[in-house]
mmCIF file of C-alpha atoms in Angstrom:
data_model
loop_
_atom_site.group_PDB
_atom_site.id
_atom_site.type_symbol
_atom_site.label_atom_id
_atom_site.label_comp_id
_atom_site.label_asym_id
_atom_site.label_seq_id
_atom_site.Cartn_x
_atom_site.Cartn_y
_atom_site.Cartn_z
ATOM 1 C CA UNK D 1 40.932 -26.921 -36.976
ATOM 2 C CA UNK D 2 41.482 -26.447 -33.726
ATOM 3 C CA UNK D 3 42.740 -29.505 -31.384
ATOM 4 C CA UNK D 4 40.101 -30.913 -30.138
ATOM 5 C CA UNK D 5 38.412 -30.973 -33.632
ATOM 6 C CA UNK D 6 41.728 -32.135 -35.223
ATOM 7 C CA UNK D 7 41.268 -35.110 -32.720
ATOM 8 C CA UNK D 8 37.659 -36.322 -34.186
ATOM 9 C CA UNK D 9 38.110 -35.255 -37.917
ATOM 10 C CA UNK D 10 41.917 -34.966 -38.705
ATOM 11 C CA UNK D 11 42.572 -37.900 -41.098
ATOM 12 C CA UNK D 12 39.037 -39.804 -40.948
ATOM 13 C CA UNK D 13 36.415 -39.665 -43.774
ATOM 14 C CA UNK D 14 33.180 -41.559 -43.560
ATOM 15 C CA UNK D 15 33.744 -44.857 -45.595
ATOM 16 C CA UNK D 16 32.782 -44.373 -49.106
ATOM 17 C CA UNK D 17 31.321 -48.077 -49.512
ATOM 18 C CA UNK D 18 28.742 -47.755 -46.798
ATOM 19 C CA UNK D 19 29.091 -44.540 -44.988
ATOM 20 C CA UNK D 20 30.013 -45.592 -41.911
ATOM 21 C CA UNK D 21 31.466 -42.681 -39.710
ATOM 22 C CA UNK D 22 34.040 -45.119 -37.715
ATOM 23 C CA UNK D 23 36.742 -46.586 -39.973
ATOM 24 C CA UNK D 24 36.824 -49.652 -40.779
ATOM 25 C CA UNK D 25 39.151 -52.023 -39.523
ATOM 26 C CA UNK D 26 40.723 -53.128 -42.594
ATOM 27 C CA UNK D 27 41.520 -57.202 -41.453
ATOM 28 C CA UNK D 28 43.284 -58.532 -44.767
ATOM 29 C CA UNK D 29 47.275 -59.438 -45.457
ATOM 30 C CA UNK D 30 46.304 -58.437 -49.138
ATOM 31 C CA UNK D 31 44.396 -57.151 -52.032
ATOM 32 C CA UNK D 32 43.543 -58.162 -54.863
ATOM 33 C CA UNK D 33 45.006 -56.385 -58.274
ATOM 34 C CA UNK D 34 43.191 -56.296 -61.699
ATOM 35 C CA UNK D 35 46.537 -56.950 -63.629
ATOM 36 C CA UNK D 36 50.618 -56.358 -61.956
ATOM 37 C CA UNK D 37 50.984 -53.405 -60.720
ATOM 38 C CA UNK D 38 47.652 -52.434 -61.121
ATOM 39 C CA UNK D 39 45.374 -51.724 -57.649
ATOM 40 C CA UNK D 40 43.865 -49.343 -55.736
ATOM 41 C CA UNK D 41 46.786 -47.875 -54.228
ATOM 42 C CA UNK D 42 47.550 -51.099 -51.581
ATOM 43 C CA UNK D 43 49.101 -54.168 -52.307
ATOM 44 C CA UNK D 44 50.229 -55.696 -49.354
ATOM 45 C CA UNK D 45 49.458 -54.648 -45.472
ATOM 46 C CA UNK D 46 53.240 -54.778 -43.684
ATOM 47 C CA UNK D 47 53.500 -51.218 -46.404
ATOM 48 C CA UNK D 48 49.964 -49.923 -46.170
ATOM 49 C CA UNK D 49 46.743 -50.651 -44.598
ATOM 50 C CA UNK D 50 43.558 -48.296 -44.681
ATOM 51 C CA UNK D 51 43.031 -48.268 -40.923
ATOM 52 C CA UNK D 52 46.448 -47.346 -40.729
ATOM 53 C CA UNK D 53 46.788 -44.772 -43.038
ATOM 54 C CA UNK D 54 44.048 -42.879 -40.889
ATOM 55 C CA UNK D 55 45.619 -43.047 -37.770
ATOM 56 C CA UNK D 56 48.756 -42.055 -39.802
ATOM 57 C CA UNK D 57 47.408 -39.056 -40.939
ATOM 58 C CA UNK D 58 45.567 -38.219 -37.738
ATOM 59 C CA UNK D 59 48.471 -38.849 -35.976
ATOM 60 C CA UNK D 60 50.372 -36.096 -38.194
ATOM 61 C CA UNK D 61 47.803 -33.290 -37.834
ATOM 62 C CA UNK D 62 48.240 -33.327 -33.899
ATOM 63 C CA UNK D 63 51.727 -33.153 -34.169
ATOM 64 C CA UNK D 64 51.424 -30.482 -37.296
ATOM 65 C CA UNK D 65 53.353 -32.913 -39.313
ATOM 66 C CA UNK D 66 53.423 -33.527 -42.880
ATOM 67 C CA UNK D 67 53.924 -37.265 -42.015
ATOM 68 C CA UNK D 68 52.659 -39.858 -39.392
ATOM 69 C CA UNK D 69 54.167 -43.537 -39.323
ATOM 70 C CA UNK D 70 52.972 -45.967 -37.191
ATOM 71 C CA UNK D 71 54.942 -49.064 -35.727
ATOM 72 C CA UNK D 72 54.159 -52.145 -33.280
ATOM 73 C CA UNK D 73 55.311 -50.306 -30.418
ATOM 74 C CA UNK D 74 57.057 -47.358 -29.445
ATOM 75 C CA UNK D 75 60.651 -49.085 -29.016
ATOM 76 C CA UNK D 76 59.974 -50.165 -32.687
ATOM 77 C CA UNK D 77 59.691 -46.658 -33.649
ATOM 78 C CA UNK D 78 62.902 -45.749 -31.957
ATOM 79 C CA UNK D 79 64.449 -48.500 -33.459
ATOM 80 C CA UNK D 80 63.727 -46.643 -37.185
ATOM 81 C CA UNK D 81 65.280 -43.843 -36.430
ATOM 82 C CA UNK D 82 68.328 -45.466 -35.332
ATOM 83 C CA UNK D 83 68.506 -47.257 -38.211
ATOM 84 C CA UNK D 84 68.724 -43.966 -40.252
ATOM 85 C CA UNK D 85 72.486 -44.213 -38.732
ATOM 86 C CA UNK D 86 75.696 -46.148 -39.504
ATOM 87 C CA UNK D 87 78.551 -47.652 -37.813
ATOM 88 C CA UNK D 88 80.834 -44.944 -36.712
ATOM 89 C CA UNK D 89 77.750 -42.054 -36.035
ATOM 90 C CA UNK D 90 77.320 -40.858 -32.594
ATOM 91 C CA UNK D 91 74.344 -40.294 -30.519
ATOM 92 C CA UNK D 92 73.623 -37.532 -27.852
ATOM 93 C CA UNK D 93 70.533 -38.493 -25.775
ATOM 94 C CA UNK D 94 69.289 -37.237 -22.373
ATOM 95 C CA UNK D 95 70.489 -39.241 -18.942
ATOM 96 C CA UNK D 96 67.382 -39.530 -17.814
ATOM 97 C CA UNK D 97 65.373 -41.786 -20.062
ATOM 98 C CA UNK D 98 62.974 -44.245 -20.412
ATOM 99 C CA UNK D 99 65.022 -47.723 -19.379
ATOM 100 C CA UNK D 100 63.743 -49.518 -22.659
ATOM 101 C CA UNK D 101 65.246 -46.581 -24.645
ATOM 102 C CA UNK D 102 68.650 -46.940 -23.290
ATOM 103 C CA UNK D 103 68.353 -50.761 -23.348
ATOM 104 C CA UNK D 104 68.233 -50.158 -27.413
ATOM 105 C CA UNK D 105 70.776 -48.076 -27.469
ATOM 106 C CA UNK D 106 73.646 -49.440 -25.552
ATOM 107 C CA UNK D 107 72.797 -53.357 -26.016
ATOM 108 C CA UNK D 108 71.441 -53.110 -29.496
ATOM 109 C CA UNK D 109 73.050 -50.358 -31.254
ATOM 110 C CA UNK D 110 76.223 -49.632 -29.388
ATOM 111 C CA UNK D 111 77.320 -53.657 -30.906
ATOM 112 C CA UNK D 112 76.994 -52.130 -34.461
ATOM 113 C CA UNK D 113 79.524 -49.282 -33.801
ATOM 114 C CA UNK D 114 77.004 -46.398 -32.949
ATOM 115 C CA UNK D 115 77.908 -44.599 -29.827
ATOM 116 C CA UNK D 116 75.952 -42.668 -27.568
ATOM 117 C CA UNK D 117 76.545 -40.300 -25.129
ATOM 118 C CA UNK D 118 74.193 -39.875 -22.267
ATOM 119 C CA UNK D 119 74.275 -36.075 -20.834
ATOM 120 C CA UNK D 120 72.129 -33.665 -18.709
ATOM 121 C CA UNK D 121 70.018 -31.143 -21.398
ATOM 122 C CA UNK D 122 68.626 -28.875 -19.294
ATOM 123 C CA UNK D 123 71.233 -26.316 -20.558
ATOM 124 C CA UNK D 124 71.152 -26.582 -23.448
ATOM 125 C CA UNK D 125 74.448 -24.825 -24.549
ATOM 126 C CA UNK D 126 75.824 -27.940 -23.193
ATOM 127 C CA UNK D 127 75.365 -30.148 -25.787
ATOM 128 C CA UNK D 128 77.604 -28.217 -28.138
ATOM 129 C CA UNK D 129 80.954 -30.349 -26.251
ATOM 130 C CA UNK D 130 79.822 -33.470 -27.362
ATOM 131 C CA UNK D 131 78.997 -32.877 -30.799
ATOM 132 C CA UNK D 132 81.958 -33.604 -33.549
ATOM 133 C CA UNK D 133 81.831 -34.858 -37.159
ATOM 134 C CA UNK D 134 79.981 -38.247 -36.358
ATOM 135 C CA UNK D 135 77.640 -36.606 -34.462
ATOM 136 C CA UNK D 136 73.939 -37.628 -36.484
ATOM 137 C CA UNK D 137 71.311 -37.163 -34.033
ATOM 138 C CA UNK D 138 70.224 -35.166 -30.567
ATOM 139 C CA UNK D 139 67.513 -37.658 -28.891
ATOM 140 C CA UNK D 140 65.289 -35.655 -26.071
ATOM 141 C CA UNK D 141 62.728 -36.741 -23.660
ATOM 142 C CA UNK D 142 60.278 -33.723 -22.090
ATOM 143 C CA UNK D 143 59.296 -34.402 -19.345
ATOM 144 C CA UNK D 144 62.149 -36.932 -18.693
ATOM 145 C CA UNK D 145 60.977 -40.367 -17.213
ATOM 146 C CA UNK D 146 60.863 -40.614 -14.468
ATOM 147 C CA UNK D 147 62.516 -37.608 -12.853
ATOM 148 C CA UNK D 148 60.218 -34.923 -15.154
ATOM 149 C CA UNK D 149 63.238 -33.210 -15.967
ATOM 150 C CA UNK D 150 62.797 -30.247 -19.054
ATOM 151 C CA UNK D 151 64.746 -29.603 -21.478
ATOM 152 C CA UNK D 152 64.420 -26.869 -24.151
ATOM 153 C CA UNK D 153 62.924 -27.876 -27.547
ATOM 154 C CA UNK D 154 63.393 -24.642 -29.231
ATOM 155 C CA UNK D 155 67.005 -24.041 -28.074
ATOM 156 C CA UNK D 156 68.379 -27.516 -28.810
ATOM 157 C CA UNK D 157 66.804 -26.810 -32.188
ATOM 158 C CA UNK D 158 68.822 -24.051 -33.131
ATOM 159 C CA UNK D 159 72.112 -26.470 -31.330
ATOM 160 C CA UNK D 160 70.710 -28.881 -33.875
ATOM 161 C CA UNK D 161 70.353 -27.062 -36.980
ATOM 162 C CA UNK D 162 73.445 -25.325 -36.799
ATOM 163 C CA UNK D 163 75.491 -28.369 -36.766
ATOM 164 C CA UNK D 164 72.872 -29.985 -39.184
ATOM 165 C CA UNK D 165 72.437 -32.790 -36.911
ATOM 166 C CA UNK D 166 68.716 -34.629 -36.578
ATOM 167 C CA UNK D 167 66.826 -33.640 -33.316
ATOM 168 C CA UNK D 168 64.124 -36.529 -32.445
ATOM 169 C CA UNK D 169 61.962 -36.035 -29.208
ATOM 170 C CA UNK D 170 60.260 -38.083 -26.972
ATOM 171 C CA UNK D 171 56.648 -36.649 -26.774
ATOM 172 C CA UNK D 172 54.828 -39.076 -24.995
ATOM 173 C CA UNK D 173 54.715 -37.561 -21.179
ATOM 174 C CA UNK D 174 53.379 -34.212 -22.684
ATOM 175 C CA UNK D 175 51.396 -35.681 -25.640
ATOM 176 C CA UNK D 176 50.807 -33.199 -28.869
ATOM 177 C CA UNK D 177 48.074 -31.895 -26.592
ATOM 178 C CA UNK D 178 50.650 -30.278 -24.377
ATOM 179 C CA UNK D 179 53.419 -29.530 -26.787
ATOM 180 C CA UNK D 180 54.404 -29.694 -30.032
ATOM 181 C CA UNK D 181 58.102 -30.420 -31.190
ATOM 182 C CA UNK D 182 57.701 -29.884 -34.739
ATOM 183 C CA UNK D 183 56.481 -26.766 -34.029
ATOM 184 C CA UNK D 184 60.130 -25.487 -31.782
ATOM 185 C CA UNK D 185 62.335 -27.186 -33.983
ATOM 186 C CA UNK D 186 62.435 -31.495 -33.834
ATOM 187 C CA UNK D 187 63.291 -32.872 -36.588
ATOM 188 C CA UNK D 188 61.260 -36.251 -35.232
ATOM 189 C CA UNK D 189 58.310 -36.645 -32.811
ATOM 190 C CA UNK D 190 57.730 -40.071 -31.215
ATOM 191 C CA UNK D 191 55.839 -41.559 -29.584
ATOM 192 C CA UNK D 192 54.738 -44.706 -27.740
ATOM 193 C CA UNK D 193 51.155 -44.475 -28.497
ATOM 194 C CA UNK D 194 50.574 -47.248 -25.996
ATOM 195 C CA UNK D 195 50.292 -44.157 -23.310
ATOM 196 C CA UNK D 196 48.117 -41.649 -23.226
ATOM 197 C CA UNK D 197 47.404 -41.379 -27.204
ATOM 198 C CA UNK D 198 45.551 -44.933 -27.177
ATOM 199 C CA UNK D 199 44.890 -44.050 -23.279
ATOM 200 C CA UNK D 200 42.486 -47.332 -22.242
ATOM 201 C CA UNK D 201 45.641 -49.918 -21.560
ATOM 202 C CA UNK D 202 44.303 -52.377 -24.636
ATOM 203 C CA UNK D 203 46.823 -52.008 -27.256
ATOM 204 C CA UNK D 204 50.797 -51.360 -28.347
ATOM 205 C CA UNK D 205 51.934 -48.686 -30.515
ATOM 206 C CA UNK D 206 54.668 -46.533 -31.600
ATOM 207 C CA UNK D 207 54.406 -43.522 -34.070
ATOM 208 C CA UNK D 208 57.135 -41.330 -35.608
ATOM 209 C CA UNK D 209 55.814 -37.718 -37.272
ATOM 210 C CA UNK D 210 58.307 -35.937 -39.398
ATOM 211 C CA UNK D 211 57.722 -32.661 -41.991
ATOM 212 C CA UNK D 212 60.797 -33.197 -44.074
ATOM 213 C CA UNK D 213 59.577 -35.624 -47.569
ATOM 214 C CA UNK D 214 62.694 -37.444 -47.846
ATOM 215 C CA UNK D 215 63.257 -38.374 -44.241
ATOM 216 C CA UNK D 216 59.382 -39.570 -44.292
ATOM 217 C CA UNK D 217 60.345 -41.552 -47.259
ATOM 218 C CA UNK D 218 63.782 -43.065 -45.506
ATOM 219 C CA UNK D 219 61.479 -44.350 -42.288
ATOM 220 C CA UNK D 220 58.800 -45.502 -44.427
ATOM 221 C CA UNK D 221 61.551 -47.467 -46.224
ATOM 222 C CA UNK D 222 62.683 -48.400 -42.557
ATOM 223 C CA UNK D 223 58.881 -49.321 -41.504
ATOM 224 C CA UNK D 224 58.021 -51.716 -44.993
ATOM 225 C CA UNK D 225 61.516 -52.922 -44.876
ATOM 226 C CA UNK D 226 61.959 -53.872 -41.475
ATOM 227 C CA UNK D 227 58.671 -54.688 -40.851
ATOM 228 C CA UNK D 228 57.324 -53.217 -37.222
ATOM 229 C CA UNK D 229 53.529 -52.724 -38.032
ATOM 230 C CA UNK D 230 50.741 -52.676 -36.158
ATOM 231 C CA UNK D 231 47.723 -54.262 -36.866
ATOM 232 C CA UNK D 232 44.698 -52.659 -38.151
ATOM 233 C CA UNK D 233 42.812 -53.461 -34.639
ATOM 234 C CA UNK D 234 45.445 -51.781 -32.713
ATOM 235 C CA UNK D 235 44.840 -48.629 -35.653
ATOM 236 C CA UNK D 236 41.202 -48.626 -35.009
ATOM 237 C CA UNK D 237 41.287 -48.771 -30.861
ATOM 238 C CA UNK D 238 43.660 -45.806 -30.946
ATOM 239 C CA UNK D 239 42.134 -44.182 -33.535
ATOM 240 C CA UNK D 240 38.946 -44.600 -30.969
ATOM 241 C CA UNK D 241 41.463 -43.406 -28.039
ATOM 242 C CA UNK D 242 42.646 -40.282 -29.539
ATOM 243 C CA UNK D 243 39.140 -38.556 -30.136
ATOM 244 C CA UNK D 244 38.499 -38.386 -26.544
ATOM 245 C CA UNK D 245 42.314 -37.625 -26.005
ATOM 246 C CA UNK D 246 41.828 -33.158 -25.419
ATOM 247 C CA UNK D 247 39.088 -34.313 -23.049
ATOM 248 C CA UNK D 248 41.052 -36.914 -21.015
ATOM 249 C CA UNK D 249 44.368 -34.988 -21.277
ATOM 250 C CA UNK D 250 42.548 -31.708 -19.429
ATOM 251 C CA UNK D 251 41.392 -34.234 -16.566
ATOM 252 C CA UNK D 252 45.301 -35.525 -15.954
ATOM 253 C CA UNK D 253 46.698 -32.231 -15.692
ATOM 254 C CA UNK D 254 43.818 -31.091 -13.285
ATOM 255 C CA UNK D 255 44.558 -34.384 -10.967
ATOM 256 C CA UNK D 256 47.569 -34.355 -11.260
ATOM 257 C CA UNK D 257 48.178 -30.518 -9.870
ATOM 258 C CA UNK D 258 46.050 -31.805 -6.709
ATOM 259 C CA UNK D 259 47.720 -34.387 -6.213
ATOM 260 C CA UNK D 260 50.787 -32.873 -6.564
ATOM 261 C CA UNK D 261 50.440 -30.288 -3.978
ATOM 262 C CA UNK D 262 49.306 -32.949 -1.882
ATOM 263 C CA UNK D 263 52.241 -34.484 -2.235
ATOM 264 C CA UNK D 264 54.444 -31.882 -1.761
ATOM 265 C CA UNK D 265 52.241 -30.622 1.670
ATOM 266 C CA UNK D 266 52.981 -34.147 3.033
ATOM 267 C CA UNK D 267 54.685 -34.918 6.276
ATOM 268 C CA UNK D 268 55.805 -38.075 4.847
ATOM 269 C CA UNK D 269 57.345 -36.763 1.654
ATOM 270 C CA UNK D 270 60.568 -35.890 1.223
ATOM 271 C CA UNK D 271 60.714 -35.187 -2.701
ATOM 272 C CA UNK D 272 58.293 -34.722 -5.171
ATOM 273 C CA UNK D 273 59.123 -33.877 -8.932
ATOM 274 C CA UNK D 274 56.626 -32.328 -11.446
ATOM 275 C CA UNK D 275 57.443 -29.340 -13.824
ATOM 276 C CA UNK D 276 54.315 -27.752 -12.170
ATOM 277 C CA UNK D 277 56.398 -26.308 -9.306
ATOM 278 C CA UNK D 278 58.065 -22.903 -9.693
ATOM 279 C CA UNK D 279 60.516 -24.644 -7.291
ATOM 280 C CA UNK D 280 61.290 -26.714 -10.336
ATOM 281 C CA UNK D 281 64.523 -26.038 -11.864
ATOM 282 C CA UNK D 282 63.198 -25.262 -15.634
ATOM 283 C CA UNK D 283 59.487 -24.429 -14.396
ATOM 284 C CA UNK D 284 60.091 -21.759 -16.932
ATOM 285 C CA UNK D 285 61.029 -23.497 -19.902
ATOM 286 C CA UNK D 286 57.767 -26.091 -18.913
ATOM 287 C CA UNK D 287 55.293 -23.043 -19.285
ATOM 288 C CA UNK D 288 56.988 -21.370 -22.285
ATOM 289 C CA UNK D 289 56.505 -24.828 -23.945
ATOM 290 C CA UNK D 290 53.801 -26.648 -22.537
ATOM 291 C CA UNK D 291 50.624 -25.780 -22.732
ATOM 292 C CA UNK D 292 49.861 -27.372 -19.071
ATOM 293 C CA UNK D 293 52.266 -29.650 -16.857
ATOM 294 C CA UNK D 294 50.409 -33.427 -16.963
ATOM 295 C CA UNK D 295 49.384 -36.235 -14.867
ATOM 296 C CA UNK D 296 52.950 -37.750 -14.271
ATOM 297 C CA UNK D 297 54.436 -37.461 -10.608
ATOM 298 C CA UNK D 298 57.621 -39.159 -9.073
ATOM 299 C CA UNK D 299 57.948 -38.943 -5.579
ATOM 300 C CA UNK D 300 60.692 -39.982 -2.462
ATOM 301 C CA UNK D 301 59.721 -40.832 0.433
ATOM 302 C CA UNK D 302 61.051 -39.272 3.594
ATOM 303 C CA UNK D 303 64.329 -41.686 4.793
ATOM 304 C CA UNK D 304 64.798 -42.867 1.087
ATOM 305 C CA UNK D 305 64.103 -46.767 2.273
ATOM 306 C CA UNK D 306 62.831 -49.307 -0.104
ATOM 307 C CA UNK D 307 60.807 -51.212 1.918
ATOM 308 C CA UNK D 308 58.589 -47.737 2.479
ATOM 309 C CA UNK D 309 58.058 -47.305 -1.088
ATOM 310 C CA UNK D 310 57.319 -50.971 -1.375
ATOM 311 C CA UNK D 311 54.655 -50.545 1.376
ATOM 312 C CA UNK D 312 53.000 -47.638 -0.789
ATOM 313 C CA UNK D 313 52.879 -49.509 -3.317
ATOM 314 C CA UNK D 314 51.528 -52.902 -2.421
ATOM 315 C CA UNK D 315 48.612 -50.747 -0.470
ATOM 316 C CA UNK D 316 47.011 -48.446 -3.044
ATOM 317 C CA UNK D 317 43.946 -49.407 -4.170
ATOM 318 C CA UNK D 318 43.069 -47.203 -6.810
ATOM 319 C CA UNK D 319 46.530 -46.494 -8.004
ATOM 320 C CA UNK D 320 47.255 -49.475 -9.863
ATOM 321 C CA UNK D 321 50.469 -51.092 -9.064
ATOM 322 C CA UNK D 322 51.743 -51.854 -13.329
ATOM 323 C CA UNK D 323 54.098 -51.213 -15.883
ATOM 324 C CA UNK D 324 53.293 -48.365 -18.501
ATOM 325 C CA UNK D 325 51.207 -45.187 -17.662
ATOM 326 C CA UNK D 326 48.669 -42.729 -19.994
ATOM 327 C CA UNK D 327 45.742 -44.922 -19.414
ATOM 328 C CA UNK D 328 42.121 -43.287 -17.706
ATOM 329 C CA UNK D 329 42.900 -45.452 -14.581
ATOM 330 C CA UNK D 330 46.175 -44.121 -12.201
ATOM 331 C CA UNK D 331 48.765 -46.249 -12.204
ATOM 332 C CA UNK D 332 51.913 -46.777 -9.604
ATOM 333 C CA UNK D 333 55.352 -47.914 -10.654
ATOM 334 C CA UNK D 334 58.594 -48.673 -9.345
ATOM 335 C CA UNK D 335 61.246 -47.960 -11.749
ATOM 336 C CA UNK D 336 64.529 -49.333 -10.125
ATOM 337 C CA UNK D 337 62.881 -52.618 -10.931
ATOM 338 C CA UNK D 338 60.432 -52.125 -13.180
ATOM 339 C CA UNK D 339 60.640 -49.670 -16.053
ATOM 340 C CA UNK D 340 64.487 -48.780 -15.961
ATOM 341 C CA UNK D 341 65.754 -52.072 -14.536
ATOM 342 C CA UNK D 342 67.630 -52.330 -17.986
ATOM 343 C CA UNK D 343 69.498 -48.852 -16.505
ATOM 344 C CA UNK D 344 72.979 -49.758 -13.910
ATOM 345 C CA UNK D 345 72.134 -48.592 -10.808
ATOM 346 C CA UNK D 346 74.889 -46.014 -10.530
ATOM 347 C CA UNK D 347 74.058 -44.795 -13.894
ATOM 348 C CA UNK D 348 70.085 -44.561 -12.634
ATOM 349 C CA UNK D 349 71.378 -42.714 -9.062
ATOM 350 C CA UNK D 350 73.285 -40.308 -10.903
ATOM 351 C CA UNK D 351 70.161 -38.481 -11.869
ATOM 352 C CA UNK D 352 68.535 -39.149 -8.309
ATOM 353 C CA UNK D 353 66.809 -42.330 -9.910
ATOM 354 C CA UNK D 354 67.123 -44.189 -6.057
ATOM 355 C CA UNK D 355 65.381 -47.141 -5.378
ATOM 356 C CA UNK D 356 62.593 -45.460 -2.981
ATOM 357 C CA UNK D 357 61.220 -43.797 -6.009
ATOM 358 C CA UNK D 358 57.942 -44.318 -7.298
ATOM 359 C CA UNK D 359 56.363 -42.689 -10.305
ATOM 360 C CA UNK D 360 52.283 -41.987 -10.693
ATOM 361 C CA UNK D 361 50.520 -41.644 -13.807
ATOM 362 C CA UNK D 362 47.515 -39.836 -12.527
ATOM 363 C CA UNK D 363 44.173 -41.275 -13.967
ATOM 364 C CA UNK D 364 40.904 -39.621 -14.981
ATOM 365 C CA UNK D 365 39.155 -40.810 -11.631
ATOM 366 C CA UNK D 366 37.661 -38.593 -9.151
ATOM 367 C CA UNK D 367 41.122 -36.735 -7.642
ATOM 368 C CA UNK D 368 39.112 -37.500 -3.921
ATOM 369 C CA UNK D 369 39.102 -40.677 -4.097
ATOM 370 C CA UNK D 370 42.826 -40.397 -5.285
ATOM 371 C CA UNK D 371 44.462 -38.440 -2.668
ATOM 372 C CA UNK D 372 42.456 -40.778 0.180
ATOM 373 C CA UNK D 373 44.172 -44.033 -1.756
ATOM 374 C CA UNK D 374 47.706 -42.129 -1.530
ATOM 375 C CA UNK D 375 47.017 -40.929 2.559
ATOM 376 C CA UNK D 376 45.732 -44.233 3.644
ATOM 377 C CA UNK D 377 49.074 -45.752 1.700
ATOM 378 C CA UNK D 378 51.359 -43.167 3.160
ATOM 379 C CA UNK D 379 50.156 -44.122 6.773
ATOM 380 C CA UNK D 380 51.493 -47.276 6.906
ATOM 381 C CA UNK D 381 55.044 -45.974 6.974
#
């Protein structure tokens, strides 16, 4: 199948009770066994639900995974795969993260003797310094948030598998739409299917999608064990979500190039960042990998002052001013105090993370009507 028809079919078989071509939502905390032991294959719905297992499997077709596991969010997936470590491992992740990502690491994890190590990956042959005996896992985002930084799947891959070291990535700014991890070498996909997966702002989610059995069978341990499932409602909304997802994901990237090189063409602008640019420092690596560049756009603001970037965003009308992005509606975010507040302000400057920025998740609305919000916004500083 191709994607779009992976993203209506992949997974999803009409029910076999009545019929019906949407899956059910499967709202029970149990079933009912003819003697111990002895069911139809679930016994209890924190290890497997119906609705679930769909999106599961739906889930791992996009990705062209063997496996798809779902969790209550996406920090709930992240915490899994952490919890595939022990005291002593080490951790090399990208500096530029999402702040809820780093918040796990170094005030959850880093008390139970994992370290991490926080590094630029956008060459990739310098990962190879940090990596000893207790190294256990790379962790990736691509695109970065919120700076849309790229780093090479393929090539940290091959860092990866030559030191035998797990290689998890972040998908959820390019979606399986626009890349595919799996396919250049991750050991682990995740995502927080909150974003542009589910896509219509109504529901949490987090989903890991792995092709190795046993390490399937360690974060399903992880998943029944621990206990960060979603709901069958949340299943069946994304489920919904993802069918139009080819569709929606075609309409972000087209917005988002217009608005970016309206961004970039502005008087008023001093930086913009979006892997779209050839002036971007691994536009290369972005087209080798990506199939298009997306709907996400930070941006600076000539003078680098706050209270301009505050103005922007208190005065957009159709560029909603929230946390999260993905959704069919644009969104505007600050993420000095929003989204990486958890992040020390040195440590967020570092990677030019300044307080002026402000990061767009470019909806599915008319792009017009977008760039007039943005102008009328930008002329009030």
């Amino acid at each position: 199948m191709k994607f779009g028809t992976k993203a209506i079919h992949a997974g999803v078989e009409p029910d076999p009770s009545t019929g019906a071509i949407m899956t059910p939502i499967f709202q029970t905390s149990t079933y009912v066994q003819k003697s111990p032991g002895v069911h139809k294959g679930y016994e209890y719905a924190r290890t497997q639900n119906p609705t679930r297992d769909a999106l599961q499997k739906n889930l791992a077709a996009l990705e062209n995974g063997k496996h798809g596991l779902c969790f209550s969010s996406g920090l709930g997936a992240i915490d899994a795969v952490v919890k595939l470590l022990n005291p002593g491992d080490e951790v090399i992740s990208t500096n530029d993260l999402y702040g809820g990502t780093y918040r796990i690491f170094t005030k959850v994890f880093e008390r139970y003797g994992i370290k991490f190590h926080f590094i630029s990956m956008e060459n990739p042959a310098s990962i190879e310094a940090y990596i000893n005996n207790n190294t256990k896992l790379i962790w990736a985002e691509t695109p970065t948030n919120p700076m849309m930084n790229i780093v090479d799947v393929a090539e940290i891959g091959k860092v990866a598998k030559k030191h035998n070291v797990l290689f998890a990535v972040d998908n959820t700014f390019a979606t399986p739409f626009l890349q595919n991890p799996l396919d250049m070498g991750a050991d682990i996909v995740m995502h927080s299917v909150t974003k542009y997966l589910a896509g219509h702002s109504d529901t949490v989610m987090g989903a890991l999608i792995v092709n190795d059995d046993e390490l399937a069978k360690q974060l399903a341990f992880i998943q029944n064990a621990c206990g960060a499932t979603p709901g069958p409602q949340d299943c069946f909304l994304v489920l919904r979500g993802i069918k139009t997802l080819h569709i929606r994901m075609e309409r972000h990237c087209q917005n988002g190039a217009k608005v970016a090189q309206f961004l970039i063409s502005h008087p008023k602008i001093d930086k913009v960042y979006w892997p779209g640019f050839e002036s971007h420092p691994n536009h290369t690596v972005a087209k080798k990998q990506m199939r298009d560049f997306g709907g996400m756009i930070s941006f600076v603001i000539k003078g680098d002052r706050l209270e301009d970037a505050l103005k922007v965003l208190e005065n957009m009308h159709y560029f909603s001013l929230a946390e999260s992005l993905g959704g069919v509606e644009s969104l505007c975010g600050h993420p000095a105090t929003m989204t990486h507040a958890s992040i020390p302000k040195a440590e967020r400057e570092k990677v030019g993370l300044v307080d002026s920025l402000i990061r767009l998740s470019v909806g599915i609305e008319d792009v017009e009507d977008l760039i007039q919000d943005l102008s009328q916004a930008l002329d009030l500083v």
